[in-house]
Each structure stands twice: as C-alpha cells, then as structure tokens.
Coordinates of C-alpha atoms in Angstrom, one line a residue:
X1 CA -9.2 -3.0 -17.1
X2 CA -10.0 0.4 -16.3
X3 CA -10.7 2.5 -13.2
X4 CA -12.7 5.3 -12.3
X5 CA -12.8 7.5 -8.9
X6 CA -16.2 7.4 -7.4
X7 CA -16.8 10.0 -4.3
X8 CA -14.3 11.0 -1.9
X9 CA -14.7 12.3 2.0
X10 CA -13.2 12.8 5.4
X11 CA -12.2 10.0 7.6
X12 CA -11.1 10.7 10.9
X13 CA -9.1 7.4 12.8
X14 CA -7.1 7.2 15.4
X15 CA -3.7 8.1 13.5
X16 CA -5.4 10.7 12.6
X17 CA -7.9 12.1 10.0
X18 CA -7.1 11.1 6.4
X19 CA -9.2 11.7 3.1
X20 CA -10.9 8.6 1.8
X21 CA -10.9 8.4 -2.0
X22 CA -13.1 5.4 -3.6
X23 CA -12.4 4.0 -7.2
X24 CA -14.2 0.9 -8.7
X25 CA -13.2 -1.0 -11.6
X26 CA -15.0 -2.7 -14.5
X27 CA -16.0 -5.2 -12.9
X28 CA -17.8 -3.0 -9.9
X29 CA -14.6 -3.9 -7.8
X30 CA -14.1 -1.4 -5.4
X31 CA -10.1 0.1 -4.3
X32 CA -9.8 2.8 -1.8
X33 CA -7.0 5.3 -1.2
X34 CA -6.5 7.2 2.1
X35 CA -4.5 10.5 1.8
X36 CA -3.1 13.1 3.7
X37 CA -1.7 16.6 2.1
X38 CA -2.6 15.7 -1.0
X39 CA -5.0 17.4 -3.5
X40 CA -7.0 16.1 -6.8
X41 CA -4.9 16.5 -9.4
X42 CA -7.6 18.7 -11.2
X43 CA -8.4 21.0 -8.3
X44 CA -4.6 21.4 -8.4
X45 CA -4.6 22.6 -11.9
X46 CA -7.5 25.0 -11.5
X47 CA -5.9 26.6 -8.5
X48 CA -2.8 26.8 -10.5
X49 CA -4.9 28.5 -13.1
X50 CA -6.7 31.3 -10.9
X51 CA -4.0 31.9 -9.1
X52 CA -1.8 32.8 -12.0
X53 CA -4.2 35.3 -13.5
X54 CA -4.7 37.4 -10.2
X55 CA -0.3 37.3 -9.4
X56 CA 2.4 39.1 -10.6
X57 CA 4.8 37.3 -13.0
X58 CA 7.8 35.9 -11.3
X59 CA 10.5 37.3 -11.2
X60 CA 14.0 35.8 -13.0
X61 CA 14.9 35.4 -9.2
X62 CA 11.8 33.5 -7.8
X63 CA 11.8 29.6 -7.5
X64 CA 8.4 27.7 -7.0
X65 CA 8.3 25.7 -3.9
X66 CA 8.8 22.1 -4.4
X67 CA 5.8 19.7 -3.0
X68 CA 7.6 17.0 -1.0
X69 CA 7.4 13.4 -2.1
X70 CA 4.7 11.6 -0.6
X71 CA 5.3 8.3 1.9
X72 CA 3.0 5.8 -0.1
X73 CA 2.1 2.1 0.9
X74 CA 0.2 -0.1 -1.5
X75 CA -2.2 -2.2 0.9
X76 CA -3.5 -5.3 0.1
X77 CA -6.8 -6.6 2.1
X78 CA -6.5 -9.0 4.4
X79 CA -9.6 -9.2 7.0
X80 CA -8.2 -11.3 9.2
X81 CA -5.0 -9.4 9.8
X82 CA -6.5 -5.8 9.5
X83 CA -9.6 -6.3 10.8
X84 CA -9.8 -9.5 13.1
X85 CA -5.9 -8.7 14.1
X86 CA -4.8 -12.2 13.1
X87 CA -0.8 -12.8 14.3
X88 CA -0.6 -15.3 11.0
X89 CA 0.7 -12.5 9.6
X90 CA 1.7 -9.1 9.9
X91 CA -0.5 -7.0 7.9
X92 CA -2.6 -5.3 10.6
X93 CA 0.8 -3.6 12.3
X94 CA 1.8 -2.8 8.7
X95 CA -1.4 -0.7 7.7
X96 CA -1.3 0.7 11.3
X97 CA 2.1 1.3 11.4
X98 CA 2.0 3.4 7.9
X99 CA -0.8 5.0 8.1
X100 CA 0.7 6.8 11.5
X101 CA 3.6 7.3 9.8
X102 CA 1.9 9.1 7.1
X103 CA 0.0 11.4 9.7
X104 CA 3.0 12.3 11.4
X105 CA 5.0 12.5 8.0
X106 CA 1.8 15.0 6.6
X107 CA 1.9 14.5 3.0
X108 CA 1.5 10.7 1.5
X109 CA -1.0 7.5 0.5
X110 CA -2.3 4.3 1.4
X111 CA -3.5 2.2 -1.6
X112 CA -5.5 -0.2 -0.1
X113 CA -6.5 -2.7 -2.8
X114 CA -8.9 -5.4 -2.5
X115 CA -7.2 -7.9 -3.2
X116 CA -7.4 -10.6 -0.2
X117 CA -5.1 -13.4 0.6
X118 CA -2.6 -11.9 -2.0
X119 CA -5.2 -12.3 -4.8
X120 CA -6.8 -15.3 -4.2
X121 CA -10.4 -14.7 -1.9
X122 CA -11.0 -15.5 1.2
X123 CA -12.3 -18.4 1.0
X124 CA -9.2 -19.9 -0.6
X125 CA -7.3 -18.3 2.0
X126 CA -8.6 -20.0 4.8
X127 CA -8.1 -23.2 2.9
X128 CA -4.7 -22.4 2.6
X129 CA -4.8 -21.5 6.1
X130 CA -5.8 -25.4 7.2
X131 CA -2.8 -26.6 5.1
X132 CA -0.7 -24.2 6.7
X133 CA -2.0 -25.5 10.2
X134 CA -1.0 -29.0 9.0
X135 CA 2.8 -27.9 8.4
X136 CA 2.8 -27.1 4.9
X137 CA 4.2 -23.5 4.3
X138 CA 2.2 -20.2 2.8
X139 CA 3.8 -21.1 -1.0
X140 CA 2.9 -24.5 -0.9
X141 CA -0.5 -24.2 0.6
X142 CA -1.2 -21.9 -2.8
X143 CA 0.3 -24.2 -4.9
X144 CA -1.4 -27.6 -3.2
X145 CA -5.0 -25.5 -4.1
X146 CA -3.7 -25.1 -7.6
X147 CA -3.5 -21.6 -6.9
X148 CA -1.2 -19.0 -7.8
X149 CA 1.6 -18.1 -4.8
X150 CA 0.7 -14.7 -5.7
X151 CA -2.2 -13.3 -7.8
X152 CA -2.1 -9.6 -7.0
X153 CA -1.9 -7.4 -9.5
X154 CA -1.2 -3.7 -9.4
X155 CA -2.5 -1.9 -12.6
X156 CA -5.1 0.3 -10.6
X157 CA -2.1 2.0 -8.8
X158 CA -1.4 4.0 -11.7
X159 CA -5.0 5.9 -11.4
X160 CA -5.1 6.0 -8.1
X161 CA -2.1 8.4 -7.6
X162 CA -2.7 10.2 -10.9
X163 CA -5.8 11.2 -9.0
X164 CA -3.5 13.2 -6.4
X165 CA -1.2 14.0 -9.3
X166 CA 1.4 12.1 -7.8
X167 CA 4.0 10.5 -10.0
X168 CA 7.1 10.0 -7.6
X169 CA 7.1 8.0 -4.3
X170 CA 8.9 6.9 -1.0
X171 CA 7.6 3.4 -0.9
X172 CA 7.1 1.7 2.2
X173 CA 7.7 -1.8 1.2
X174 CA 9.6 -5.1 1.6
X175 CA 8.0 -6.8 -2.1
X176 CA 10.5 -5.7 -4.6
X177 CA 7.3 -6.3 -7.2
X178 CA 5.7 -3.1 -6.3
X179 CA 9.0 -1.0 -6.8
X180 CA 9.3 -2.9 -10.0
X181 CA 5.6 -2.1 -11.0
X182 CA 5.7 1.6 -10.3
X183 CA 9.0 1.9 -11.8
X184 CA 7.8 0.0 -15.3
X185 CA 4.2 2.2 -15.1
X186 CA 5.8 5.8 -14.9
X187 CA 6.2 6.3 -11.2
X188 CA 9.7 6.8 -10.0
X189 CA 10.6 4.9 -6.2
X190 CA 12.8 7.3 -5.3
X191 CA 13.4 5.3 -1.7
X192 CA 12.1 2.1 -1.0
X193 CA 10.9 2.2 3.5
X194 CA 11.9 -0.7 4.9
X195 CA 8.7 -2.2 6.7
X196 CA 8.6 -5.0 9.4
X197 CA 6.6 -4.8 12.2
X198 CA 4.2 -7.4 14.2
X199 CA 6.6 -10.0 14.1
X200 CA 6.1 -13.1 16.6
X201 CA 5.8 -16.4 17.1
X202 CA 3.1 -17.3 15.1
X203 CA 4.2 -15.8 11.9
X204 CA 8.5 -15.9 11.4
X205 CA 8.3 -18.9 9.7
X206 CA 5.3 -16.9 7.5
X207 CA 7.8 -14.0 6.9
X208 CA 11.1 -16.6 6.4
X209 CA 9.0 -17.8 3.5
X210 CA 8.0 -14.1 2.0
X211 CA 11.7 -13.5 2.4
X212 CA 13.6 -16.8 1.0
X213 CA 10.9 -18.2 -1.4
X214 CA 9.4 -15.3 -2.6
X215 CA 12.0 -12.8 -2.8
X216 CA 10.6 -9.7 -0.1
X217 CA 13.9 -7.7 1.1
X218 CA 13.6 -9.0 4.6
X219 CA 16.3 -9.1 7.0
X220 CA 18.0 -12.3 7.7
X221 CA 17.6 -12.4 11.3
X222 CA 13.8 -11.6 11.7
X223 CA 13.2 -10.4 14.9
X224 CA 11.2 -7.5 16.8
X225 CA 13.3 -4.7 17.1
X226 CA 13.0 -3.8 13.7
X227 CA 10.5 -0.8 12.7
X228 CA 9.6 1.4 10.3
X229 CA 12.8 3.1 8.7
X230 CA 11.5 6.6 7.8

C-alpha cells in the first residue's frame, strides 16, 4: 500500500506547539505525524541548494554540523485512552508523556497511526473489552473474537519520516516489533526509551499481559515510579 502526504500546519497544545503533518493511504485512510525541529525533506534539499551557491567553499578544516537524532514515538489510536482518558490502559500518559518529552527535547516525531485497538476497530475493541470485564485477559479476548492479538502494521512509517528526511531514531518504546520494523525498513534505532507511565490498578494485569504474553520489554515489577528514560 502506498502513502502520500496531504497538507501540513501549525498545532499549538499544551506541551507545546508541534507541526501537524497529514498522510492518507490507498484506501483514503488517514495517519498523522506531529513534529518538532524538523523540516520537509525537500525544503531541506533546496535550502541546501541556495545556500551553497551564495557560500564560500569549505575549507579542508570546516566540519558540517550534525542534526541531532530525533526522539520518535510511533502512536497507535486508541479513543478511549487518548481521548476519553480510559485507565484500561496506558496510552493517554504515553502520547502525553512523549509528546512533552519531544517539546522539551526540541527536535523529534509522533507517528500517530490509525490503527485502534491494536488494529482491530473499535468496535471489536469494546467487545474485547466485555470479555476482558468477564476475567478473560487482552490476548484471549482477541483470540475468543477470532481476531488477531495484534493486527497493526507499520509500513506507513517508512514515508512518514522520509517526509522529514529522517532515517535514524531514539525510539521511545517498550514493543520490540517496532525496533524490529524500523531496523528491517532502513531506519537505524540507535536507542530504544524505555516508556511506562499511567500505571494503576485498573490496567497491571493489562501491562503483565503486554509484557509476558506478548513479549513488550516491561519491567518485572510494574509499578508507578517508573518514567520516561530520556
């Protein structure tokens, strides 16, 4: 499938004003990348360009300055954890929690894919939600659905940080999948961020599952004093 940027504007939220990038798929799917610090790869190019025909050569001496590599976090939706602050899960403290950390870092990414209830609607999550309710845990409610425990995929990541010209990362992540993605698609992870944040009550059985069942570097004792390792 391919993917194609859109339009692009300002954003300004309360981390902080980002750029808001908007790319939609064949299917008229719609992905959205916030940035900070970083330029489109072609307006990059073309400064390169004008700027090299008005300066002086460089001397043997001189050394171009090295961009820094950008703090990136591949999103996926969830409404009801981003948007409705759900404590089922953590991803609401997760996007909030990088996207400050990109502010006060300056140069980095959020991929924020479209992609709810790790690929399988909302509507089937909420399903798997009532099973969950019933005792059953966030793999096996998938799998009683006849769904997939996870159905994400990442192939619009590529293009999205091409866009910026970006092709290394720190990734703040605890899915080893989206190292191993990156890695096999050109983009070197030079440091995988630790990320866990909004643990409680509701969801340490949630993340006990992500971490023994489906293989996310968690800690083995999940508790509330860990944050964002920058």
């Amino acid at each position: 499938m391919s993917y194609q940027f859109i339009t692009s504007a300002k954003l300004p939220t309360r981390h902080g004003e980002f750029d808001i990038h908007i790319f939609e798929n064949d299917a008229g799917q719609e992905h959205v990348m916030l940035t900070v610090g970083l330029s489109v790869a072609e307006q990059n190019t073309d400064a390169a360009a004008i700027s090299s025909q008005n300066a002086p050569p460089l001397q043997k001496d001189e050394t171009l300055v090295e961009q820094p590599i950008p703090l990136v976090r591949i999103h996926s939706e969830c409404l009801t954890g981003d948007a409705f602050s759900s404590l089922k899960c953590d991803c609401g403290p997760q996007l909030n929690t990088a996207m400050q950390a990109i502010q006060e870092t300056g140069y980095g990414a959020i991929l924020y894919l479209r992609q709810e209830g790790r690929g399988i609607g909302l509507t089937n999550k909420i399903r798997a939600y009532a099973l969950q309710d019933q005792g059953h845990d966030t793999l096996d409610a998938n799998l009683m659905l006849g769904l997939p425990a996870d159905a994400r995929i990442y192939d619009m990541c590529g293009p999205m940080l091409a866009h910026v010209g970006v092709k290394a990362v720190k990734l703040i992540t605890n899915n080893p999948d989206k190292v191993a993605y990156l890695a096999e698609n050109g983009i070197e992870v030079v440091e995988r961020v630790p990320l866990l944040v909004g643990v409680n009550d509701m969801n340490a059985e949630y993340l006990a599952t992500k971490r023994d069942r489906m293989g996310h570097l968690l800690d083995k004792n999940i508790n509330t004093a860990i944050h964002l390792n920058k």
